[in-house]
Amino acid sequence: MITHEDGFTYQPGSLICLARWPICLVTDMAVDDPRMPDITRLLANAESLNAVASRLMQPDARDVEYALMEVEGAAVHLVMHGGIIAWVDSEKTSAKQSVADIRLSRRSQIILTATDSAHCDVSGQSTRLWVANGLVCVSSVIWQTMPSPVAVPTGFDAAATEEIAAPGSLVAASSSLVTQMPDHTAESTGLTDEPADEGVQDSIDVVGHTLAGFDHLFGQATVAVATEGMTPSPSVANVAVQSSDSSDTVRPVQTTAPADDDPGRTQTAISTTALAELREDLAEPITEPIAEPVSPVAEPADRLSAAGSRAARPRVLSGFIDSFDWDSEGIPVVAEPEVPVVAPQQSSVEVADKPRRGLVEEEDEADAPRSIPEIDATVRKDSFIELPGSSEVMVVAFACSRGHYSPPYAAHCRICGALLDQSQAVLEVPRPTLGVLKLWGGGSVFLDRGVIFGRSPRPIPGLVGPEPSLVKIEDPNRDISSQHCEVRLEDWYVTVRDLHSTNGTQVILPHRPPVTLRANDPMALEPGSRVVLANAFDFTFEVGA
Amino acid sequence: MSTVLDVAAESQTGHVRSGNEDSYVAGQHVWAVADGMGGQAAGAVASRIAVRCVQSRDESGPLDQIELGSLLDLINQRILAYGHGHPKAAGLGTTLAGVALTSLAGQSHWLVFNVGDSRVYRLTDGRLRRETVDHSEVQSLIDHGEITFQEARSHPQRNILTRCLGSVHTPKADIKLVPCLPGDRFLICSDGLTGEIDDGIIRDILLEARTSRQATEALVGAALEQGGRDNITVVVVGVDDVDDDLCQSLVEHTLPKSEIESQ
């Protein structure tokens, strides 16, 4: 079994694969499809999975079949539409499935392919090529977790490891040439035995759970996996795809060596510093939301620690599908991309006529910035009063046969559970009520808007959108703070955050132990969640018909 | 738990209109203003239907959020039904804005609700807040940054509503909870008031008036003085007392739990 840190392996074929680590898109679009430039721009600009999925969900892309994958620590996100299939550990995920979050085990494998067969050849016998960033033609794309020790294949020229041969020259299907091979020295595999695993395991549990917490939106259970700690392959083979200009000749691509100063070796060992950093990362539970996307061109050492720590550090997601920017053009504003697209490779067929989409040539003008409406929630100097925020929030939705609205990536209606027709056109609708909070001591609050709880709750200035309801809680012991916690509606999500309360807020997601919130750190709620304020008051979030 | 309120209400045709199509209700648990629209005094019918439904429901006891939502849907259906039965009045409709006293987690709260561009203001802590968002064309323009709040006051489309009761597509009411605090003063009014006097004047009047009756008289008087071009209706609800001996906890600081335990 082979794995490649920071990249994917593939078998040549006729589907298009656009890779931009950690994202990979496999699609049946042609290279010169007019929608391609949008996608390649998004990927080249290191846009998020959401942004790419957003483009593919535009009405003009309804016929496109694709599988979109993003590797995130110990988990993989998949968005699929049409006939391209994802196999996870030999279990086929439903082709109808729009979205899945899959937590991976120490030995997990994702295969994206058009072949409806479990016998996707990943035994290593046939050609397996490698790509981190670029456009290649594939029949299947494979990504794996924890690798086994790998031998350098025969015929591999050590001297050639400094550069990856030009794509056009990777011709013979029988070629055993594989690109960078990470090596697993005893030192690196020794990582798995470190006590730091404990921290990693906890972090993964949190991640796995958080991912499962979106079941009610996506209707898909996460794959149950072993919970042993996972460590990444520590060695890195980084490839910076470079291009000089718009000429048709493809220049050889240079590999950037890791911090280790010996680029000629195929064996790469982690430097001591990086190893120490990695251990620290593993020990620390992480709850921050997703950071900015990886910059396209990074120094080798940075890439090593960034990649290593990213792989080691499963992050609590603030939301898998963020709100989408459905503005009139449907195309996000992009800066001039820095990473161009490599020419498509074809093992046995003639090279495509337009080997390189002009990512370098094309220059995108930034759209004129939209004027931002003056929505004042604070006192205006020219008036004496406070004005509420706007009243209506629009969301993108699918409708079920009974007319309930659900997020457009859900497989099932969030209200009645009916199967959603995945081929329907998405609707833009005012956001429906997302559920209800049932309060200890009696009463319900409907989630058409957020809620602030406290002994003396006040609206938070500067928030956009409808003002939250304010619920005053009686507390003779004064355990509950004036502003204690807030339930906020963000797109389709219901989140709770502690407002720097003195005695804290705990969240008990169904079948999970209580988690104490960090101040101002939002957590998404799923139906049945209970939120406890200072052990003195609680409410439960419910969704129903 | 008993709460003491000081309530006053007033409704006037104004100097220009020939009839008054506003209505109001000052009940036991609900207070609201309805501003009707429609040809040939149909607006008056619509607003009366609305307040009568509210009044009749109010007699049965306090409402919660679900019941309030159902009540508004019911009013919508009744007005539609009237339009079907009286073709000359077809298309009639009304706004509705108000407050309803309710209990939540053992504490008194207000359900502040509106459909349309009649408003609810709350004077609390010496500050005036507008608690409702207008469902009007000009509000949409403001939301999209196309006009300012000031421009809206004289905008030619300022009377066009995006939601009102009596619509074929049942309008979604905005309902928001706020705590019931002693000293707060609510103003529920139709746009006949706010079209004539601006919020600064409203704030000053509400601050200075010692009783709700003084407030309503001053408000209506000021609007008439400025022209009185539309029907003017105001309901002022002052919270004198909330029978809640925990009111004191609002002003004191929270004690960390460990401190309490060590005491």
PDB file of N, CA and C in Angstrom, chain A residues 373 384-392 431 433 439-446 448-449 455-456 458-459 467-472 474 476-482 502-503 534-535 537, chain B residues 65-66 104-107 109 121 125 127-133 135 142-145 149 163 172 174-181 199-200 203 244 246 249-250 252-257 260:
ATOM      1  N   PRO A 373     -24.603  47.400   3.321  1.00  0.00           N
ATOM      2  CA  PRO A 373     -25.700  48.189   3.884  1.00  0.00           C
ATOM      3  C   PRO A 373     -25.364  48.641   5.293  1.00  0.00           C
ATOM      4  N   PHE A 384     -31.500  59.168  17.976  1.00  0.00           N
ATOM      5  CA  PHE A 384     -31.392  58.938  19.405  1.00  0.00           C
ATOM      6  C   PHE A 384     -31.659  57.506  19.787  1.00  0.00           C
ATOM      7  N   ILE A 385     -31.851  56.698  18.794  1.00  0.00           N
ATOM      8  CA  ILE A 385     -32.368  55.390  19.173  1.00  0.00           C
ATOM      9  C   ILE A 385     -31.558  54.252  18.575  1.00  0.00           C
ATOM     10  N   GLU A 386     -31.804  53.094  19.065  1.00  0.00           N
ATOM     11  CA  GLU A 386     -31.193  51.886  18.535  1.00  0.00           C
ATOM     12  C   GLU A 386     -32.161  51.231  17.569  1.00  0.00           C
ATOM     13  N   LEU A 387     -31.625  50.826  16.443  1.00  0.00           N
ATOM     14  CA  LEU A 387     -32.461  50.201  15.428  1.00  0.00           C
ATOM     15  C   LEU A 387     -32.182  48.709  15.355  1.00  0.00           C
ATOM     16  N   PRO A 388     -33.184  47.937  15.107  1.00  0.00           N
ATOM     17  CA  PRO A 388     -32.963  46.500  15.021  1.00  0.00           C
ATOM     18  C   PRO A 388     -32.314  46.135  13.693  1.00  0.00           C
ATOM     19  N   GLY A 389     -31.772  44.943  13.628  1.00  0.00           N
ATOM     20  CA  GLY A 389     -31.182  44.475  12.380  1.00  0.00           C
ATOM     21  C   GLY A 389     -32.253  44.083  11.394  1.00  0.00           C
ATOM     22  N   SER A 390     -31.846  43.648  10.233  1.00  0.00           N
ATOM     23  CA  SER A 390     -32.821  43.274   9.214  1.00  0.00           C
ATOM     24  C   SER A 390     -33.548  42.015   9.635  1.00  0.00           C
ATOM     25  N   SER A 391     -34.660  41.800   8.990  1.00  0.00           N
ATOM     26  CA  SER A 391     -35.581  40.805   9.509  1.00  0.00           C
ATOM     27  C   SER A 391     -35.425  39.442   8.854  1.00  0.00           C
ATOM     28  N   GLU A 392     -35.046  39.429   7.604  1.00  0.00           N
ATOM     29  CA  GLU A 392     -35.151  38.156   6.894  1.00  0.00           C
ATOM     30  C   GLU A 392     -33.785  37.633   6.482  1.00  0.00           C
ATOM     31  N   ARG A 431     -35.162  31.664   5.582  1.00  0.00           N
ATOM     32  CA  ARG A 431     -34.814  30.532   6.434  1.00  0.00           C
ATOM     33  C   ARG A 431     -35.997  30.133   7.300  1.00  0.00           C
ATOM     34  N   THR A 433     -37.940  28.138  10.486  1.00  0.00           N
ATOM     35  CA  THR A 433     -37.613  27.948  11.897  1.00  0.00           C
ATOM     36  C   THR A 433     -36.739  26.716  12.029  1.00  0.00           C
ATOM     37  N   LEU A 439     -37.184  25.056  27.634  1.00  0.00           N
ATOM     38  CA  LEU A 439     -36.475  25.585  28.789  1.00  0.00           C
ATOM     39  C   LEU A 439     -36.837  24.845  30.059  1.00  0.00           C
ATOM     40  N   TRP A 440     -35.866  24.661  30.890  1.00  0.00           N
ATOM     41  CA  TRP A 440     -36.101  24.179  32.253  1.00  0.00           C
ATOM     42  C   TRP A 440     -36.963  25.223  32.937  1.00  0.00           C
ATOM     43  N   GLY A 441     -37.957  24.765  33.645  1.00  0.00           N
ATOM     44  CA  GLY A 441     -38.841  25.717  34.308  1.00  0.00           C
ATOM     45  C   GLY A 441     -40.030  26.079  33.446  1.00  0.00           C
ATOM     46  N   GLY A 442     -40.056  25.573  32.228  1.00  0.00           N
ATOM     47  CA  GLY A 442     -41.246  25.759  31.403  1.00  0.00           C
ATOM     48  C   GLY A 442     -41.053  26.722  30.263  1.00  0.00           C
ATOM     49  N   GLY A 443     -41.715  26.442  29.197  1.00  0.00           N
ATOM     50  CA  GLY A 443     -41.736  27.354  28.067  1.00  0.00           C
ATOM     51  C   GLY A 443     -40.819  26.913  26.947  1.00  0.00           C
ATOM     52  N   SER A 444     -41.113  27.441  25.778  1.00  0.00           N
ATOM     53  CA  SER A 444     -40.329  27.133  24.586  1.00  0.00           C
ATOM     54  C   SER A 444     -39.980  28.424  23.875  1.00  0.00           C
ATOM     55  N   VAL A 445     -38.838  28.406  23.223  1.00  0.00           N
ATOM     56  CA  VAL A 445     -38.436  29.543  22.401  1.00  0.00           C
ATOM     57  C   VAL A 445     -38.188  29.011  21.006  1.00  0.00           C
ATOM     58  N   PHE A 446     -38.818  29.596  20.019  1.00  0.00           N
ATOM     59  CA  PHE A 446     -38.663  29.120  18.653  1.00  0.00           C
ATOM     60  C   PHE A 446     -37.458  29.755  17.994  1.00  0.00           C
ATOM     61  N   ASP A 448     -36.515  31.101  15.190  1.00  0.00           N
ATOM     62  CA  ASP A 448     -36.539  31.927  13.984  1.00  0.00           C
ATOM     63  C   ASP A 448     -35.417  32.930  14.055  1.00  0.00           C
ATOM     64  N   ARG A 449     -34.932  33.100  15.248  1.00  0.00           N
ATOM     65  CA  ARG A 449     -33.858  34.045  15.511  1.00  0.00           C
ATOM     66  C   ARG A 449     -33.082  33.474  16.679  1.00  0.00           C
ATOM     67  N   ARG A 455     -29.072  36.678  33.361  1.00  0.00           N
ATOM     68  CA  ARG A 455     -29.905  37.328  34.388  1.00  0.00           C
ATOM     69  C   ARG A 455     -30.397  38.672  33.892  1.00  0.00           C
ATOM     70  N   SER A 456     -29.627  39.268  33.026  1.00  0.00           N
ATOM     71  CA  SER A 456     -29.986  40.584  32.507  1.00  0.00           C
ATOM     72  C   SER A 456     -29.538  40.670  31.047  1.00  0.00           C
ATOM     73  N   ARG A 458     -28.935  41.424  27.190  1.00  0.00           N
ATOM     74  CA  ARG A 458     -29.069  42.596  26.334  1.00  0.00           C
ATOM     75  C   ARG A 458     -28.655  42.230  24.932  1.00  0.00           C
ATOM     76  N   PRO A 459     -29.172  42.943  23.945  1.00  0.00           N
ATOM     77  CA  PRO A 459     -28.759  42.640  22.575  1.00  0.00           C
ATOM     78  C   PRO A 459     -27.275  42.951  22.400  1.00  0.00           C
ATOM     79  N   GLU A 467     -32.581  40.476  15.279  1.00  0.00           N
ATOM     80  CA  GLU A 467     -32.117  40.554  16.669  1.00  0.00           C
ATOM     81  C   GLU A 467     -32.493  39.300  17.416  1.00  0.00           C
ATOM     82  N   PRO A 468     -31.636  38.855  18.318  1.00  0.00           N
ATOM     83  CA  PRO A 468     -31.988  37.675  19.092  1.00  0.00           C
ATOM     84  C   PRO A 468     -33.053  37.988  20.142  1.00  0.00           C
ATOM     85  N   SER A 469     -33.794  36.966  20.521  1.00  0.00           N
ATOM     86  CA  SER A 469     -34.679  37.078  21.664  1.00  0.00           C
ATOM     87  C   SER A 469     -33.837  37.136  22.927  1.00  0.00           C
ATOM     88  N   LEU A 470     -34.397  37.749  23.936  1.00  0.00           N
ATOM     89  CA  LEU A 470     -33.662  37.846  25.207  1.00  0.00           C
ATOM     90  C   LEU A 470     -34.458  37.092  26.255  1.00  0.00           C
ATOM     91  N   VAL A 471     -33.841  36.120  26.885  1.00  0.00           N
ATOM     92  CA  VAL A 471     -34.539  35.348  27.909  1.00  0.00           C
ATOM     93  C   VAL A 471     -33.851  35.570  29.244  1.00  0.00           C
ATOM     94  N   LYS A 472     -34.656  36.071  30.160  1.00  0.00           N
ATOM     95  CA  LYS A 472     -34.124  36.402  31.481  1.00  0.00           C
ATOM     96  C   LYS A 472     -34.290  35.180  32.385  1.00  0.00           C
ATOM     97  N   GLU A 474     -34.113  33.596  36.159  1.00  0.00           N
ATOM     98  CA  GLU A 474     -34.135  33.911  37.570  1.00  0.00           C
ATOM     99  C   GLU A 474     -33.013  33.136  38.258  1.00  0.00           C
ATOM    100  N   PRO A 476     -31.409  33.364  42.153  1.00  0.00           N
ATOM    101  CA  PRO A 476     -31.116  34.011  43.437  1.00  0.00           C
ATOM    102  C   PRO A 476     -29.676  33.817  43.881  1.00  0.00           C
ATOM    103  N   ASN A 477     -29.051  32.738  43.440  1.00  0.00           N
ATOM    104  CA  ASN A 477     -27.670  32.494  43.839  1.00  0.00           C
ATOM    105  C   ASN A 477     -26.676  33.277  43.011  1.00  0.00           C
ATOM    106  N   ARG A 478     -27.168  33.914  41.954  1.00  0.00           N
ATOM    107  CA  ARG A 478     -26.289  34.674  41.063  1.00  0.00           C
ATOM    108  C   ARG A 478     -25.170  33.807  40.491  1.00  0.00           C
ATOM    109  N   ASP A 479     -25.501  32.538  40.222  1.00  0.00           N
ATOM    110  CA  ASP A 479     -24.528  31.690  39.518  1.00  0.00           C
ATOM    111  C   ASP A 479     -24.506  32.036  38.046  1.00  0.00           C
ATOM    112  N   ILE A 480     -25.645  32.493  37.555  1.00  0.00           N
ATOM    113  CA  ILE A 480     -25.758  32.782  36.134  1.00  0.00           C
ATOM    114  C   ILE A 480     -25.372  34.231  35.893  1.00  0.00           C
ATOM    115  N   SER A 481     -24.595  34.454  34.879  1.00  0.00           N
ATOM    116  CA  SER A 481     -24.112  35.804  34.594  1.00  0.00           C
ATOM    117  C   SER A 481     -25.187  36.643  33.916  1.00  0.00           C
ATOM    118  N   SER A 482     -24.977  37.942  33.906  1.00  0.00           N
ATOM    119  CA  SER A 482     -25.931  38.836  33.239  1.00  0.00           C
ATOM    120  C   SER A 482     -26.116  38.459  31.780  1.00  0.00           C
ATOM    121  N   THR A 502     -19.209  33.735  34.183  1.00  0.00           N
ATOM    122  CA  THR A 502     -18.347  33.426  35.315  1.00  0.00           C
ATOM    123  C   THR A 502     -18.299  31.934  35.584  1.00  0.00           C
ATOM    124  N   ASN A 503     -19.459  31.294  35.550  1.00  0.00           N
ATOM    125  CA  ASN A 503     -19.509  29.893  35.958  1.00  0.00           C
ATOM    126  C   ASN A 503     -19.692  28.919  34.811  1.00  0.00           C
ATOM    127  N   ALA A 534     -24.099  27.118  34.171  1.00  0.00           N
ATOM    128  CA  ALA A 534     -23.638  27.214  35.561  1.00  0.00           C
ATOM    129  C   ALA A 534     -24.301  26.192  36.465  1.00  0.00           C
ATOM    130  N   ASN A 535     -24.671  25.065  35.896  1.00  0.00           N
ATOM    131  CA  ASN A 535     -25.361  24.031  36.691  1.00  0.00           C
ATOM    132  C   ASN A 535     -26.621  24.532  37.363  1.00  0.00           C
ATOM    133  N   PHE A 537     -29.324  26.151  35.308  1.00  0.00           N
ATOM    134  CA  PHE A 537     -30.416  26.299  34.356  1.00  0.00           C
ATOM    135  C   PHE A 537     -30.024  25.515  33.118  1.00  0.00           C
TER     136      PHE A 537
ATOM    137  N   GLN B  65     -45.773  31.596  22.487  1.00  0.00           N
ATOM    138  CA  GLN B  65     -45.351  31.927  21.129  1.00  0.00           C
ATOM    139  C   GLN B  65     -46.111  31.127  20.082  1.00  0.00           C
ATOM    140  N   ILE B  66     -46.373  29.866  20.369  1.00  0.00           N
ATOM    141  CA  ILE B  66     -47.115  29.046  19.406  1.00  0.00           C
ATOM    142  C   ILE B  66     -48.514  29.604  19.213  1.00  0.00           C
ATOM    143  N   LEU B 104     -41.915  32.712  30.857  1.00  0.00           N
ATOM    144  CA  LEU B 104     -40.914  31.815  30.301  1.00  0.00           C
ATOM    145  C   LEU B 104     -39.893  31.523  31.391  1.00  0.00           C
ATOM    146  N   ALA B 105     -39.650  30.242  31.632  1.00  0.00           N
ATOM    147  CA  ALA B 105     -38.713  29.848  32.693  1.00  0.00           C
ATOM    148  C   ALA B 105     -39.064  30.538  33.998  1.00  0.00           C
ATOM    149  N   GLY B 106     -40.376  30.661  34.253  1.00  0.00           N
ATOM    150  CA  GLY B 106     -40.813  31.254  35.508  1.00  0.00           C
ATOM    151  C   GLY B 106     -40.657  32.754  35.597  1.00  0.00           C
ATOM    152  N   GLN B 107     -40.321  33.404  34.506  1.00  0.00           N
ATOM    153  CA  GLN B 107     -40.129  34.849  34.519  1.00  0.00           C
ATOM    154  C   GLN B 107     -41.050  35.507  33.515  1.00  0.00           C
ATOM    155  N   HIS B 109     -42.037  37.718  30.516  1.00  0.00           N
ATOM    156  CA  HIS B 109     -41.405  38.219  29.302  1.00  0.00           C
ATOM    157  C   HIS B 109     -42.466  38.826  28.414  1.00  0.00           C
ATOM    158  N   TYR B 121     -41.923  50.278  19.933  1.00  0.00           N
ATOM    159  CA  TYR B 121     -40.707  50.861  20.512  1.00  0.00           C
ATOM    160  C   TYR B 121     -40.668  50.479  21.985  1.00  0.00           C
ATOM    161  N   ASP B 125     -34.113  51.772  30.314  1.00  0.00           N
ATOM    162  CA  ASP B 125     -32.822  52.286  30.766  1.00  0.00           C
ATOM    163  C   ASP B 125     -32.528  53.661  30.178  1.00  0.00           C
ATOM    164  N   ARG B 127     -33.057  54.673  27.286  1.00  0.00           N
ATOM    165  CA  ARG B 127     -32.792  54.633  25.845  1.00  0.00           C
ATOM    166  C   ARG B 127     -34.026  54.140  25.109  1.00  0.00           C
ATOM    167  N   LEU B 128     -34.218  54.692  23.921  1.00  0.00           N
ATOM    168  CA  LEU B 128     -35.332  54.248  23.114  1.00  0.00           C
ATOM    169  C   LEU B 128     -34.829  53.220  22.107  1.00  0.00           C
ATOM    170  N   ARG B 129     -35.497  52.065  22.039  1.00  0.00           N
ATOM    171  CA  ARG B 129     -35.133  51.045  21.048  1.00  0.00           C
ATOM    172  C   ARG B 129     -36.342  50.777  20.163  1.00  0.00           C
ATOM    173  N   ARG B 130     -36.089  50.626  18.873  1.00  0.00           N
ATOM    174  CA  ARG B 130     -37.165  50.126  18.024  1.00  0.00           C
ATOM    175  C   ARG B 130     -37.042  48.609  18.040  1.00  0.00           C
ATOM    176  N   GLU B 131     -38.100  47.962  18.531  1.00  0.00           N
ATOM    177  CA  GLU B 131     -38.009  46.509  18.709  1.00  0.00           C
ATOM    178  C   GLU B 131     -38.471  45.731  17.495  1.00  0.00           C
ATOM    179  N   THR B 132     -39.144  46.391  16.556  1.00  0.00           N
ATOM    180  CA  THR B 132     -39.646  45.679  15.385  1.00  0.00           C
ATOM    181  C   THR B 132     -38.982  46.191  14.121  1.00  0.00           C
ATOM    182  N   VAL B 133     -38.954  45.336  13.125  1.00  0.00           N
ATOM    183  CA  VAL B 133     -38.458  45.720  11.802  1.00  0.00           C
ATOM    184  C   VAL B 133     -39.663  45.854  10.888  1.00  0.00           C
ATOM    185  N   HIS B 135     -41.997  45.691   7.751  1.00  0.00           N
ATOM    186  CA  HIS B 135     -42.089  44.850   6.552  1.00  0.00           C
ATOM    187  C   HIS B 135     -42.573  45.738   5.416  1.00  0.00           C
ATOM    188  N   ILE B 142     -33.449  49.844   2.430  1.00  0.00           N
ATOM    189  CA  ILE B 142     -32.445  50.154   3.446  1.00  0.00           C
ATOM    190  C   ILE B 142     -31.549  48.948   3.683  1.00  0.00           C
ATOM    191  N   ASP B 143     -32.157  47.779   3.788  1.00  0.00           N
ATOM    192  CA  ASP B 143     -31.377  46.558   4.046  1.00  0.00           C
ATOM    193  C   ASP B 143     -30.361  46.303   2.958  1.00  0.00           C
ATOM    194  N   HIS B 144     -30.711  46.657   1.723  1.00  0.00           N
ATOM    195  CA  HIS B 144     -29.788  46.404   0.623  1.00  0.00           C
ATOM    196  C   HIS B 144     -28.872  47.577   0.360  1.00  0.00           C
ATOM    197  N   GLY B 145     -28.937  48.553   1.244  1.00  0.00           N
ATOM    198  CA  GLY B 145     -27.997  49.661   1.116  1.00  0.00           C
ATOM    199  C   GLY B 145     -28.340  50.642   0.027  1.00  0.00           C
ATOM    200  N   PHE B 149     -31.754  55.387   5.974  1.00  0.00           N
ATOM    201  CA  PHE B 149     -32.823  55.467   6.939  1.00  0.00           C
ATOM    202  C   PHE B 149     -33.546  56.819   6.862  1.00  0.00           C
ATOM    203  N   ARG B 163     -45.275  42.608   3.822  1.00  0.00           N
ATOM    204  CA  ARG B 163     -46.089  41.593   4.506  1.00  0.00           C
ATOM    205  C   ARG B 163     -47.274  42.279   5.159  1.00  0.00           C
ATOM    206  N   LYS B 172     -45.320  35.624   7.339  1.00  0.00           N
ATOM    207  CA  LYS B 172     -44.631  35.185   8.540  1.00  0.00           C
ATOM    208  C   LYS B 172     -44.484  36.383   9.468  1.00  0.00           C
ATOM    209  N   ASP B 174     -42.988  38.436  12.645  1.00  0.00           N
ATOM    210  CA  ASP B 174     -41.779  38.467  13.467  1.00  0.00           C
ATOM    211  C   ASP B 174     -42.223  38.444  14.918  1.00  0.00           C
ATOM    212  N   ILE B 175     -41.664  37.533  15.682  1.00  0.00           N
ATOM    213  CA  ILE B 175     -41.979  37.451  17.105  1.00  0.00           C
ATOM    214  C   ILE B 175     -40.655  37.375  17.858  1.00  0.00           C
ATOM    215  N   LYS B 176     -40.515  38.217  18.841  1.00  0.00           N
ATOM    216  CA  LYS B 176     -39.249  38.276  19.574  1.00  0.00           C
ATOM    217  C   LYS B 176     -39.543  38.380  21.059  1.00  0.00           C
ATOM    218  N   LEU B 177     -38.722  37.769  21.856  1.00  0.00           N
ATOM    219  CA  LEU B 177     -38.906  37.825  23.306  1.00  0.00           C
ATOM    220  C   LEU B 177     -38.009  38.880  23.925  1.00  0.00           C
ATOM    221  N   VAL B 178     -38.579  39.656  24.853  1.00  0.00           N
ATOM    222  CA  VAL B 178     -37.734  40.518  25.679  1.00  0.00           C
ATOM    223  C   VAL B 178     -38.209  40.370  27.120  1.00  0.00           C
ATOM    224  N   PRO B 179     -37.314  40.536  28.069  1.00  0.00           N
ATOM    225  CA  PRO B 179     -37.731  40.372  29.458  1.00  0.00           C
ATOM    226  C   PRO B 179     -38.618  41.530  29.920  1.00  0.00           C
ATOM    227  N   CYS B 180     -39.447  41.222  30.887  1.00  0.00           N
ATOM    228  CA  CYS B 180     -40.338  42.240  31.444  1.00  0.00           C
ATOM    229  C   CYS B 180     -39.611  42.911  32.599  1.00  0.00           C
ATOM    230  N   LEU B 181     -39.262  44.149  32.421  1.00  0.00           N
ATOM    231  CA  LEU B 181     -38.465  44.861  33.412  1.00  0.00           C
ATOM    232  C   LEU B 181     -39.236  46.065  33.937  1.00  0.00           C
ATOM    233  N   ASP B 199     -37.904  59.950  15.717  1.00  0.00           N
ATOM    234  CA  ASP B 199     -37.699  59.130  16.913  1.00  0.00           C
ATOM    235  C   ASP B 199     -37.165  59.946  18.084  1.00  0.00           C
ATOM    236  N   GLY B 200     -36.418  60.990  17.792  1.00  0.00           N
ATOM    237  CA  GLY B 200     -35.895  61.803  18.883  1.00  0.00           C
ATOM    238  C   GLY B 200     -37.015  62.429  19.698  1.00  0.00           C
ATOM    239  N   ARG B 203     -38.746  59.827  21.763  1.00  0.00           N
ATOM    240  CA  ARG B 203     -37.969  59.493  22.946  1.00  0.00           C
ATOM    241  C   ARG B 203     -38.149  60.543  24.026  1.00  0.00           C
ATOM    242  N   ASP B 244     -41.616  40.406  41.408  1.00  0.00           N
ATOM    243  CA  ASP B 244     -40.530  39.455  41.258  1.00  0.00           C
ATOM    244  C   ASP B 244     -39.421  39.917  42.181  1.00  0.00           C
ATOM    245  N   LEU B 246     -36.770  38.988  42.692  1.00  0.00           N
ATOM    246  CA  LEU B 246     -35.413  38.763  42.207  1.00  0.00           C
ATOM    247  C   LEU B 246     -34.938  39.912  41.335  1.00  0.00           C
ATOM    248  N   SER B 249     -31.442  41.169  41.555  1.00  0.00           N
ATOM    249  CA  SER B 249     -30.279  40.463  41.020  1.00  0.00           C
ATOM    250  C   SER B 249     -29.819  41.041  39.698  1.00  0.00           C
ATOM    251  N   LEU B 250     -30.647  41.828  39.081  1.00  0.00           N
ATOM    252  CA  LEU B 250     -30.263  42.376  37.785  1.00  0.00           C
ATOM    253  C   LEU B 250     -29.080  43.319  37.895  1.00  0.00           C
ATOM    254  N   GLU B 252     -26.748  43.431  40.435  1.00  0.00           N
ATOM    255  CA  GLU B 252     -25.549  43.013  41.145  1.00  0.00           C
ATOM    256  C   GLU B 252     -24.707  42.109  40.269  1.00  0.00           C
ATOM    257  N   HIS B 253     -23.484  41.972  40.644  1.00  0.00           N
ATOM    258  CA  HIS B 253     -22.574  41.162  39.846  1.00  0.00           C
ATOM    259  C   HIS B 253     -22.724  39.688  40.180  1.00  0.00           C
ATOM    260  N   THR B 254     -22.403  38.882  39.211  1.00  0.00           N
ATOM    261  CA  THR B 254     -22.467  37.444  39.431  1.00  0.00           C
ATOM    262  C   THR B 254     -21.354  37.012  40.367  1.00  0.00           C
ATOM    263  N   LEU B 255     -21.706  36.137  41.288  1.00  0.00           N
ATOM    264  CA  LEU B 255     -20.662  35.595  42.151  1.00  0.00           C
ATOM    265  C   LEU B 255     -20.148  34.299  41.550  1.00  0.00           C
ATOM    266  N   PRO B 256     -18.854  34.140  41.497  1.00  0.00           N
ATOM    267  CA  PRO B 256     -18.339  32.841  41.068  1.00  0.00           C
ATOM    268  C   PRO B 256     -18.770  31.782  42.060  1.00  0.00           C
ATOM    269  N   LYS B 257     -19.059  30.615  41.546  1.00  0.00           N
ATOM    270  CA  LYS B 257     -19.641  29.582  42.404  1.00  0.00           C
ATOM    271  C   LYS B 257     -18.765  29.261  43.601  1.00  0.00           C
ATOM    272  N   ILE B 260     -19.390  31.410  46.596  1.00  0.00           N
ATOM    273  CA  ILE B 260     -20.630  31.128  47.322  1.00  0.00           C
ATOM    274  C   ILE B 260     -20.422  29.935  48.239  1.00  0.00           C
TER     275      ILE B 260
END
